JSON list of C-alpha atoms in Angstrom, two decimals:
[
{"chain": "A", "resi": 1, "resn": "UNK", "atom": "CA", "xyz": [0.00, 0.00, 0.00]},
{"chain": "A", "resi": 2, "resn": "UNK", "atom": "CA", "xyz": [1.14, 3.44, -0.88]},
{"chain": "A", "resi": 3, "resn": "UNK", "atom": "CA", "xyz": [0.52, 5.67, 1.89]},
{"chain": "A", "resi": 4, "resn": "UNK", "atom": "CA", "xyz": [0.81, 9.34, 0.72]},
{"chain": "A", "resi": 5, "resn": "UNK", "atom": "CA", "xyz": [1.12, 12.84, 3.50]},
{"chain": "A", "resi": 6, "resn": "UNK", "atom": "CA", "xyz": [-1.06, 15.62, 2.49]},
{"chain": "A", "resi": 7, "resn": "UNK", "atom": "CA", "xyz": [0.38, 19.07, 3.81]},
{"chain": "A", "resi": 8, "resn": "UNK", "atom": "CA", "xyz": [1.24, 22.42, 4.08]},
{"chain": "A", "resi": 9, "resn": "UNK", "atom": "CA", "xyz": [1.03, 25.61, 6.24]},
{"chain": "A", "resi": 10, "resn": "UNK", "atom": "CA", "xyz": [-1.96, 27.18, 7.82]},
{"chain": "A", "resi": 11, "resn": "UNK", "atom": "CA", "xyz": [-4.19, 28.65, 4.89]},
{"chain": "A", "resi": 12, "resn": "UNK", "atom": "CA", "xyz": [-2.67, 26.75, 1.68]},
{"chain": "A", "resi": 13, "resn": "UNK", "atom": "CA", "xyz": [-5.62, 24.51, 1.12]},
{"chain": "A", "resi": 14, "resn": "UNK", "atom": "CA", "xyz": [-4.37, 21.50, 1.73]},
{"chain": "A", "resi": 15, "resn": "UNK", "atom": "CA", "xyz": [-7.55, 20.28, 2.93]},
{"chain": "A", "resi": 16, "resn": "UNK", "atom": "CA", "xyz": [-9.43, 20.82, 0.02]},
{"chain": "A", "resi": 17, "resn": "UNK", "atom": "CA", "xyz": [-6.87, 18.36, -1.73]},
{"chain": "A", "resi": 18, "resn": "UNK", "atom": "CA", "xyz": [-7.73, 15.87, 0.95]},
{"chain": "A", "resi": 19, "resn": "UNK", "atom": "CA", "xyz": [-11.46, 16.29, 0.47]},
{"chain": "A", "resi": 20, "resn": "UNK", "atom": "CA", "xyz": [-10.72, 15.92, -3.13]},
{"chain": "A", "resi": 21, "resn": "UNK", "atom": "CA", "xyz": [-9.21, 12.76, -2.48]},
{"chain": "A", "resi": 22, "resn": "UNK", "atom": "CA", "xyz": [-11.40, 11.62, -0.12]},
{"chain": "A", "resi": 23, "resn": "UNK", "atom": "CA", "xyz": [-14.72, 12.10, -2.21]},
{"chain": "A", "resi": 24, "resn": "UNK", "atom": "CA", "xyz": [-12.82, 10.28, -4.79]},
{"chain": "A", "resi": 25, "resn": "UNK", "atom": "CA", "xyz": [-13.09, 7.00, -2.20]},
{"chain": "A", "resi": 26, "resn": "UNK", "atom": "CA", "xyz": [-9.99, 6.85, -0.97]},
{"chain": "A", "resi": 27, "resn": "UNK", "atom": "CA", "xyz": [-9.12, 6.95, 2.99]},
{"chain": "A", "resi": 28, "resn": "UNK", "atom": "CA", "xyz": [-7.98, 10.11, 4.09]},
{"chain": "A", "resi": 29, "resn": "UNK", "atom": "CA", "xyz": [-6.63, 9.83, 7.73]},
{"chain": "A", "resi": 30, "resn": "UNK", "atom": "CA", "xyz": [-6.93, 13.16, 9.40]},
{"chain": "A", "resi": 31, "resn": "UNK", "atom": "CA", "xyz": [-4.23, 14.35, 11.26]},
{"chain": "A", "resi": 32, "resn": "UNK", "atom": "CA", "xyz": [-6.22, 17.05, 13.08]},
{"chain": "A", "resi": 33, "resn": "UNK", "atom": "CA", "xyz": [-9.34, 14.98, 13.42]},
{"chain": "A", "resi": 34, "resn": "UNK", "atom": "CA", "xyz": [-7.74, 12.77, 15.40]},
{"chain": "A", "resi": 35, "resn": "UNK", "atom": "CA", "xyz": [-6.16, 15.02, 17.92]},
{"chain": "A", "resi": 36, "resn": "UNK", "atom": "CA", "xyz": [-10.21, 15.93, 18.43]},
{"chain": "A", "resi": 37, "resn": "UNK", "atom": "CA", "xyz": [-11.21, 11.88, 18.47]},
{"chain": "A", "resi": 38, "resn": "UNK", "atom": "CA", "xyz": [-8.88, 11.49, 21.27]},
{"chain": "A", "resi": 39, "resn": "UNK", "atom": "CA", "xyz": [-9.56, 14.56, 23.16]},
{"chain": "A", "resi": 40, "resn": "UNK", "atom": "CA", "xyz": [-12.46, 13.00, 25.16]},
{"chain": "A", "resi": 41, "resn": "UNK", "atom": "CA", "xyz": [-13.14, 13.76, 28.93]},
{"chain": "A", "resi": 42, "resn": "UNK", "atom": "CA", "xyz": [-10.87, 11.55, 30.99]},
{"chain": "A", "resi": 43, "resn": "UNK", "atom": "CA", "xyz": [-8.74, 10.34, 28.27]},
{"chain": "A", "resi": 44, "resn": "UNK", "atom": "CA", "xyz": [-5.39, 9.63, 28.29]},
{"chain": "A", "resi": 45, "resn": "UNK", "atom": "CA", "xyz": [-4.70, 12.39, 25.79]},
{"chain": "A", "resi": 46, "resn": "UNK", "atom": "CA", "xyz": [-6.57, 15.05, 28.45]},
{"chain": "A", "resi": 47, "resn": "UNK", "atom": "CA", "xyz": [-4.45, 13.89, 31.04]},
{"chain": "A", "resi": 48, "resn": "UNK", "atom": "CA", "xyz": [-1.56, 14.44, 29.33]},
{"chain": "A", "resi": 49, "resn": "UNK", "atom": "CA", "xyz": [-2.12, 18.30, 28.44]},
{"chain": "A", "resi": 50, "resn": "UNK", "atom": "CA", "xyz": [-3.93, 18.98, 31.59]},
{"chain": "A", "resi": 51, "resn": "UNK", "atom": "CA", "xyz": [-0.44, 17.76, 33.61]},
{"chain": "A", "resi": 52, "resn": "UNK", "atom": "CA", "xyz": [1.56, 19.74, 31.00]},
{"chain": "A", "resi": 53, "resn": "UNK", "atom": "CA", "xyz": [-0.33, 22.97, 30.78]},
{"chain": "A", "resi": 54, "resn": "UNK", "atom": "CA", "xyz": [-2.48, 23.25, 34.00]},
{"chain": "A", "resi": 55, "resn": "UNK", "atom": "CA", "xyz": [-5.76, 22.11, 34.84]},
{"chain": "A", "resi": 56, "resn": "UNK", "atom": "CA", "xyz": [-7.32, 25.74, 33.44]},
{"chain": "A", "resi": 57, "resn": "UNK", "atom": "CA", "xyz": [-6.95, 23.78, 29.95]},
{"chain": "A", "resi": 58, "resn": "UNK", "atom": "CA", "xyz": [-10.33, 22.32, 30.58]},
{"chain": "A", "resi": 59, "resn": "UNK", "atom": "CA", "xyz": [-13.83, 23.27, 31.37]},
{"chain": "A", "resi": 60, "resn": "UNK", "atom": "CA", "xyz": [-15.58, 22.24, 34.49]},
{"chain": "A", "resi": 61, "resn": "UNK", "atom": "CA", "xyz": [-17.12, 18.95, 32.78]},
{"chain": "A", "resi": 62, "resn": "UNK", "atom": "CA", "xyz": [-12.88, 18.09, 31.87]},
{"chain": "A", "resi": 63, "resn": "UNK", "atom": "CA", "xyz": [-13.28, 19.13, 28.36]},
{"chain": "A", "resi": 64, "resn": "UNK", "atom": "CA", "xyz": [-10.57, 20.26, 26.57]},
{"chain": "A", "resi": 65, "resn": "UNK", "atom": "CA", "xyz": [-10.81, 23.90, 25.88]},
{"chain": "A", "resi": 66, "resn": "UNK", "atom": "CA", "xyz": [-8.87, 23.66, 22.67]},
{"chain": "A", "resi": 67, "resn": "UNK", "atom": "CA", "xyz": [-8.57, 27.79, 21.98]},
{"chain": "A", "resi": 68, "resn": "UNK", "atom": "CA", "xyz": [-7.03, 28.27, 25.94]},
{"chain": "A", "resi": 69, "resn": "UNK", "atom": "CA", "xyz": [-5.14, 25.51, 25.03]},
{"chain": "A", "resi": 70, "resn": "UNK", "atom": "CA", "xyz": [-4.22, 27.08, 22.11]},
{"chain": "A", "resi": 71, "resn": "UNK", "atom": "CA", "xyz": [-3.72, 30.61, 23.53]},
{"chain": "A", "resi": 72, "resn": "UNK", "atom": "CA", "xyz": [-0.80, 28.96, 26.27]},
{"chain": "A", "resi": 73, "resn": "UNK", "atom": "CA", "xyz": [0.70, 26.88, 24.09]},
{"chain": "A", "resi": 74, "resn": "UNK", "atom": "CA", "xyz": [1.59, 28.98, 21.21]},
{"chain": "A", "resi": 75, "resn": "UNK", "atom": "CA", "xyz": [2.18, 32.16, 22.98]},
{"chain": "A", "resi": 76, "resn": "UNK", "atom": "CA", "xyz": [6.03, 30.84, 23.27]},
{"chain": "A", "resi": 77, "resn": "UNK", "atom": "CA", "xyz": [8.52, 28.60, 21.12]},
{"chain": "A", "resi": 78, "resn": "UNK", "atom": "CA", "xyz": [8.88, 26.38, 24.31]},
{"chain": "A", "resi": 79, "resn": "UNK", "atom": "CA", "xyz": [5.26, 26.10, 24.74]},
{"chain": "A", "resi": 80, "resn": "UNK", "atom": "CA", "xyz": [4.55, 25.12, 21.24]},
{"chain": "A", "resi": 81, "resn": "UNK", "atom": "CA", "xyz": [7.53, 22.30, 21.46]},
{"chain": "A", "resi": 82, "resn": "UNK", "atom": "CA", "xyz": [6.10, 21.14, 24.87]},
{"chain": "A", "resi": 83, "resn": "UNK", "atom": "CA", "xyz": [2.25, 20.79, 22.95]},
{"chain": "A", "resi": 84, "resn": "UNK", "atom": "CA", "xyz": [4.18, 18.38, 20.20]},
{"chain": "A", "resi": 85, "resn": "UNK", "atom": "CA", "xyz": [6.24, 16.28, 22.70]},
{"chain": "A", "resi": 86, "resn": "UNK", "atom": "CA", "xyz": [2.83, 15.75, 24.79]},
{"chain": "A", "resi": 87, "resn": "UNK", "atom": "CA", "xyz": [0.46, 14.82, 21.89]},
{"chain": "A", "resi": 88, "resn": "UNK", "atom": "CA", "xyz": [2.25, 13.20, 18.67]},
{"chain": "A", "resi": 89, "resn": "UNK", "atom": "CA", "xyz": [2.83, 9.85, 20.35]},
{"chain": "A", "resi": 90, "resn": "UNK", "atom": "CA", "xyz": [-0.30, 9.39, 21.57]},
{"chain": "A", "resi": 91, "resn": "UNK", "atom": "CA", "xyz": [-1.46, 10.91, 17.77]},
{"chain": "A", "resi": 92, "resn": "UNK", "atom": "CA", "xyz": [0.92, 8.72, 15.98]},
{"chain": "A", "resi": 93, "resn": "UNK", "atom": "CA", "xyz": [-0.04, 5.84, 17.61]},
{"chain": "A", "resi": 94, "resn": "UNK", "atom": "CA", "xyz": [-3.38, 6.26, 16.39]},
{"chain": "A", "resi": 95, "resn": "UNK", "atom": "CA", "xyz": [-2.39, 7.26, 13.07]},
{"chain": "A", "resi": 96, "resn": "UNK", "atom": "CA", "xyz": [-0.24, 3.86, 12.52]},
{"chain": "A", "resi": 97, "resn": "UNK", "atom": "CA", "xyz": [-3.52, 1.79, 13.94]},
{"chain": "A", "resi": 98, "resn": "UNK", "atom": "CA", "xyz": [-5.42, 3.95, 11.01]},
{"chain": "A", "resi": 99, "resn": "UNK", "atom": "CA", "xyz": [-3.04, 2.98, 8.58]},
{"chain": "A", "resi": 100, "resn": "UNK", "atom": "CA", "xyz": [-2.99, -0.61, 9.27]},
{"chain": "A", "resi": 101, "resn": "UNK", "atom": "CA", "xyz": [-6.26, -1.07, 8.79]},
{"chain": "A", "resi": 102, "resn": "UNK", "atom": "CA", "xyz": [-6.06, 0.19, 5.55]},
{"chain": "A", "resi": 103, "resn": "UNK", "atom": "CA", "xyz": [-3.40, -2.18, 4.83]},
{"chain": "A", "resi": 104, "resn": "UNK", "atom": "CA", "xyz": [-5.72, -5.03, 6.36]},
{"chain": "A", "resi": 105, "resn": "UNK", "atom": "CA", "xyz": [-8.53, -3.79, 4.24]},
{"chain": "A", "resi": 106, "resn": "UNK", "atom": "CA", "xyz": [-6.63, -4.39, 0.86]},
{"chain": "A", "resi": 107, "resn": "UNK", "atom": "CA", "xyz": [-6.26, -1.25, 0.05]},
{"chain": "A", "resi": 108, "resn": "UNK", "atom": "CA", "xyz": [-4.00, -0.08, -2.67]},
{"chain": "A", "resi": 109, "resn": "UNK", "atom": "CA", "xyz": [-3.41, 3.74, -1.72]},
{"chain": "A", "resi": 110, "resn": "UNK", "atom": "CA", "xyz": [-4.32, 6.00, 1.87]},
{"chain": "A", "resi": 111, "resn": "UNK", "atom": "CA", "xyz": [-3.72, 9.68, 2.29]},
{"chain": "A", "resi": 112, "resn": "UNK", "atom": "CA", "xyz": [-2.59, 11.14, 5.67]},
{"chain": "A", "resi": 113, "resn": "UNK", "atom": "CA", "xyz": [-3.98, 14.81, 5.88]},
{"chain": "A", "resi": 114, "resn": "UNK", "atom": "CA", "xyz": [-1.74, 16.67, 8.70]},
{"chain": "A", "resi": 115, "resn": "UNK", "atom": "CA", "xyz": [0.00, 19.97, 9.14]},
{"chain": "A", "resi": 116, "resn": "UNK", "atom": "CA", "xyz": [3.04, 19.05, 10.74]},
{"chain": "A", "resi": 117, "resn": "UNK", "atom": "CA", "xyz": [4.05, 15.79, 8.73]},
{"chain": "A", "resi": 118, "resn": "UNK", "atom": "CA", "xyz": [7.44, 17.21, 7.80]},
{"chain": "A", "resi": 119, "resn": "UNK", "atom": "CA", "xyz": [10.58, 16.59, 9.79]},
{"chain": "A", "resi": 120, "resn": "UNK", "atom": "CA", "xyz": [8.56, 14.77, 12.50]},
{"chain": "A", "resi": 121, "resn": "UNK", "atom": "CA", "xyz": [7.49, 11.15, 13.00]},
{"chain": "A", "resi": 122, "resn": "UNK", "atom": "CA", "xyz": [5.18, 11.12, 11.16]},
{"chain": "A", "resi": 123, "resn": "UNK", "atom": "CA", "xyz": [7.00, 11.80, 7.86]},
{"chain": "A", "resi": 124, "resn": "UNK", "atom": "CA", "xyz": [8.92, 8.42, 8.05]},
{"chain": "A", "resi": 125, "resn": "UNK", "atom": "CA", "xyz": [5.38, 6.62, 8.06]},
{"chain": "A", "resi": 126, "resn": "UNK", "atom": "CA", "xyz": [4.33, 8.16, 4.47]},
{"chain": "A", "resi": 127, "resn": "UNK", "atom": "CA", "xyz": [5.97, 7.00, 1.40]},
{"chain": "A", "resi": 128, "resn": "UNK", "atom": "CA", "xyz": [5.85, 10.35, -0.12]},
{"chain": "A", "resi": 129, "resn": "UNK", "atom": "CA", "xyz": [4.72, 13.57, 1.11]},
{"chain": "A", "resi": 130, "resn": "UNK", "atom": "CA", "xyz": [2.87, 16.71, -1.17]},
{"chain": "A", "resi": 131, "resn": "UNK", "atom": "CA", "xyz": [3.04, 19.86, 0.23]},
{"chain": "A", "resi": 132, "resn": "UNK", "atom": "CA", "xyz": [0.22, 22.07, -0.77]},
{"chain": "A", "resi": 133, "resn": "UNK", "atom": "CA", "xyz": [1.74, 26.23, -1.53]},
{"chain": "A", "resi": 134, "resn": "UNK", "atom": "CA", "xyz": [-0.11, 29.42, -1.85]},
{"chain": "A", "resi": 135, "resn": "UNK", "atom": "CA", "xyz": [1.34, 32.73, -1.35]},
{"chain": "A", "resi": 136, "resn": "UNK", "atom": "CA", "xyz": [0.91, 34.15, 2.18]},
{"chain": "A", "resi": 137, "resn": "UNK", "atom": "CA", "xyz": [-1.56, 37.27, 1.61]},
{"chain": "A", "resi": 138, "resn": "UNK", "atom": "CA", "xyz": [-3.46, 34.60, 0.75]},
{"chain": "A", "resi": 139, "resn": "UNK", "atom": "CA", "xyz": [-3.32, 32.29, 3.46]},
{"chain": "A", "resi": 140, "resn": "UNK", "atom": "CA", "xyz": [-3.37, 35.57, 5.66]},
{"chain": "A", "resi": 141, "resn": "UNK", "atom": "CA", "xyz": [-7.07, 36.48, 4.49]},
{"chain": "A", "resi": 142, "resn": "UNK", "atom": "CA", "xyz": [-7.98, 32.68, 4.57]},
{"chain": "A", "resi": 143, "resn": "UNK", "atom": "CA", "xyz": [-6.87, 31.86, 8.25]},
{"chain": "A", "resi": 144, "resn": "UNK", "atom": "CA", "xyz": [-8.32, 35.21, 9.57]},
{"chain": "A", "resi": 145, "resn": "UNK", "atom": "CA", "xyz": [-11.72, 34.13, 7.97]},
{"chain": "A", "resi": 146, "resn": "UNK", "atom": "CA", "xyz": [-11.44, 30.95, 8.82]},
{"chain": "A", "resi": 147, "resn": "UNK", "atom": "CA", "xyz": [-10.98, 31.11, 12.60]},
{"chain": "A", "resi": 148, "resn": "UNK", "atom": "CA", "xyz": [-12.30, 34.76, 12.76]},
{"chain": "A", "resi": 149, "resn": "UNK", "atom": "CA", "xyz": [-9.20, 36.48, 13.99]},
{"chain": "A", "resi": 150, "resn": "UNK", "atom": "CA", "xyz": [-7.28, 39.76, 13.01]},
{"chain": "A", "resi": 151, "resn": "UNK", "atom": "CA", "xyz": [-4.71, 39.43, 10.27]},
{"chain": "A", "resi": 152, "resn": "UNK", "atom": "CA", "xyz": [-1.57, 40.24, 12.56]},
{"chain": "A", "resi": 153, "resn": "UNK", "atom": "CA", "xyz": [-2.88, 37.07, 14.75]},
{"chain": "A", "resi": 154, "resn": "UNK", "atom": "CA", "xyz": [-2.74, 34.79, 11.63]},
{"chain": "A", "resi": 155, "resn": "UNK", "atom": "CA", "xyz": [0.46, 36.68, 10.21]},
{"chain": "A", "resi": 156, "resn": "UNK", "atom": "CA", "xyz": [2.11, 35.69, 14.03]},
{"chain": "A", "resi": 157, "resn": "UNK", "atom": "CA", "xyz": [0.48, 31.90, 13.76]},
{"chain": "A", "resi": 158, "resn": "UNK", "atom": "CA", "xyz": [2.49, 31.58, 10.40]},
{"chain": "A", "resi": 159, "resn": "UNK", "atom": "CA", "xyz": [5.77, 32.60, 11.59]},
{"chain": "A", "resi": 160, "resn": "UNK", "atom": "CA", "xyz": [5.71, 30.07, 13.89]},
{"chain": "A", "resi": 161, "resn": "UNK", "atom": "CA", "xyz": [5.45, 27.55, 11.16]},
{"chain": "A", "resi": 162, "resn": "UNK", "atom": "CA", "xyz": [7.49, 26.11, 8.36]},
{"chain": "A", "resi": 163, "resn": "UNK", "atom": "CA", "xyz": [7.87, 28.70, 5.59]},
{"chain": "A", "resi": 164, "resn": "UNK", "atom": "CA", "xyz": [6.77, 27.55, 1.93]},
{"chain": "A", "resi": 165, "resn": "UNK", "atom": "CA", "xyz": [10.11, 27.58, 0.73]},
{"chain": "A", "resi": 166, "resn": "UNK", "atom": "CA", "xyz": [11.26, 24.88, 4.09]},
{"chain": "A", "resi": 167, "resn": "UNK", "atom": "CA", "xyz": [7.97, 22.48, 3.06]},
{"chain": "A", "resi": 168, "resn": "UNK", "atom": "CA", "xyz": [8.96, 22.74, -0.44]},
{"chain": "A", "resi": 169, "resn": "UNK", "atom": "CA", "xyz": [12.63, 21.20, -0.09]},
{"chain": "A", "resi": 170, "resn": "UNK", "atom": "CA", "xyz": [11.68, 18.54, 2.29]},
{"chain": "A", "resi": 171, "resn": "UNK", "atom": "CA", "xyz": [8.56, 17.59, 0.45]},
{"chain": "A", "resi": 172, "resn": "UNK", "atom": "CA", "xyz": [8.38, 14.68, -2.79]},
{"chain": "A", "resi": 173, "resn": "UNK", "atom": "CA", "xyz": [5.91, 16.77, -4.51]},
{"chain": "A", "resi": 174, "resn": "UNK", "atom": "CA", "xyz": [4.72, 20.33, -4.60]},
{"chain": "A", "resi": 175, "resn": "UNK", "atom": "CA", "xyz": [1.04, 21.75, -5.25]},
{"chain": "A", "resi": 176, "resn": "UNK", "atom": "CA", "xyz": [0.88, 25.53, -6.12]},
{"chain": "A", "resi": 177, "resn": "UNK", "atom": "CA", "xyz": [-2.93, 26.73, -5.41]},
{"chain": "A", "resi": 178, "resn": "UNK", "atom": "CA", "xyz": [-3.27, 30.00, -6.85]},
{"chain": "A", "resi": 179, "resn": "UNK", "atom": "CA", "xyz": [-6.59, 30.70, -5.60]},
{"chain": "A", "resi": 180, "resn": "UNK", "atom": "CA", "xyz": [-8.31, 28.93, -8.14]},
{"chain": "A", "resi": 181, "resn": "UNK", "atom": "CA", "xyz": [-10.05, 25.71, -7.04]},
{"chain": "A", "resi": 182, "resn": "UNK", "atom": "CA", "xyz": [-10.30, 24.10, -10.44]},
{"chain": "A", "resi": 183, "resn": "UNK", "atom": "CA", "xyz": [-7.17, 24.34, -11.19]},
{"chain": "A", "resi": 184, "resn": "UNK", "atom": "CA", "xyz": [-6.11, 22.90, -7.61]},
{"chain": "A", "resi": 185, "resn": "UNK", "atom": "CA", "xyz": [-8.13, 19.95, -7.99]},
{"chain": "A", "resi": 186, "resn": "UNK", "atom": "CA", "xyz": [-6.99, 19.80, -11.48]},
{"chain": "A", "resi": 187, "resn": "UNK", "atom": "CA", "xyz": [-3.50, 19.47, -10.21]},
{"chain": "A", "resi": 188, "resn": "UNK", "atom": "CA", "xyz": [-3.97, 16.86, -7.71]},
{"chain": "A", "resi": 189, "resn": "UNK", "atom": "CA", "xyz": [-5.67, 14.82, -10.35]},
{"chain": "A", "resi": 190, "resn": "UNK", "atom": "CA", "xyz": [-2.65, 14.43, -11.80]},
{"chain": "A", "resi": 191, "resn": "UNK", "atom": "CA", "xyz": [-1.02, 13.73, -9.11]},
{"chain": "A", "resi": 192, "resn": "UNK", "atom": "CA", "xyz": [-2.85, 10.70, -7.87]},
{"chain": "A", "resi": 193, "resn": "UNK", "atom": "CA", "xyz": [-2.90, 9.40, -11.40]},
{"chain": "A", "resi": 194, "resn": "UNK", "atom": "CA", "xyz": [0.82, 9.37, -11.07]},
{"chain": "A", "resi": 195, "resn": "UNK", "atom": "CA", "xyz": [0.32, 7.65, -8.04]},
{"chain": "A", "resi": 196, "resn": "UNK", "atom": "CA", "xyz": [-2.06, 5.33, -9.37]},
{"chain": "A", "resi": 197, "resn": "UNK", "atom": "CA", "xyz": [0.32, 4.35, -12.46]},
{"chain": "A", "resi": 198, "resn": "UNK", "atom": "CA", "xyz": [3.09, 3.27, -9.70]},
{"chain": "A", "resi": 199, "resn": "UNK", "atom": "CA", "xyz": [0.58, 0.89, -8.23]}
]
């Protein structure tokens, strides 16, 4: 089984390639769904961030307030490196378990939709990786839309990741999405019949 990473920074579109896939039948393991899958009440994964971060991470039922959580752990570079050392085991874990049933099902190709697949874990566990590009006025007006903050707050939340031109050396394939969804989609088709052809 060919099992294929799906990236990019905040704002690129990378989901909408994993959609794409996805409504095309194949399995499209969600990185960031699965962060929220194991973010019950009482988990292990709770646990974990409540010991790292403080109990004020959840609400008085022990959910997991995900913007606090958000708000501590990115307002420093030590903070954001304590978040990843706390949650992609227990992530990755689940991710392999994902993937292996895939395998187990017969299946011939899998995506794995995350935005941090590069230079972590989780990279050595995908075959090949695309990294989906746009240019960052863009993914400025996308992100503040999106999660309905000001532009400097998204402008601050991408400095704090990879820049395009990082994802674009350590990725196998590169998607440029200049704002035009057809011609995304139209992209990625040929991309995953590339794929296919290899199968």
């Amino acid at each position: 089984m060919q099992f294929i990473g799906i990236t990019g920074s905040s704002g690129s579109g990378k989901s909408t390639v994993a959609n794409y896939y996805a409504s095309l039948g194949y399995t499209v393991i969600d990185g960031d769904g699965i962060s929220r899958q194991l973010a019950v009440p009482g988990s292990e994964y709770v646990k974990a961030l409540a010991e790292a971060f403080g109990p004020d991470i959840c609400d008085e039922t022990g959910a997991l307030c995900r913007r606090r959580l958000g708000r501590i752990a990115f307002e420093s570079e030590e903070g954001r490196q304590k978040l990843t050392r706390v949650t992609t085991p227990l992530i990755l874990a689940e991710v392999q378990r994902q993937k292996k049933a895939c395998a187990d099902r017969g299946e011939k190709l899998a995506f794995l939709d995350g935005a941090i697949i590069l230079g972590t874990p989780f990279q050595s566990l995908c075959d090949q990786v695309i990294v989906v590009l746009a240019d960052r006025k863009t993914q400025l007006a996308r992100i503040a839309q999106r999660d309905q903050i000001s532009l400097e707050e998204a402008s601050q939340r991408l400095d704090r990741q990879w820049t395009n031109e990082q994802m674009a050396q350590a990725a196998d394939l590169c998607l440029q999405n200049r704002s035009d969804r057809e011609e995304l989609l139209c992209k990625a088709k040929e991309i995953l019949d590339m794929m296919k052809s290899g199968l």
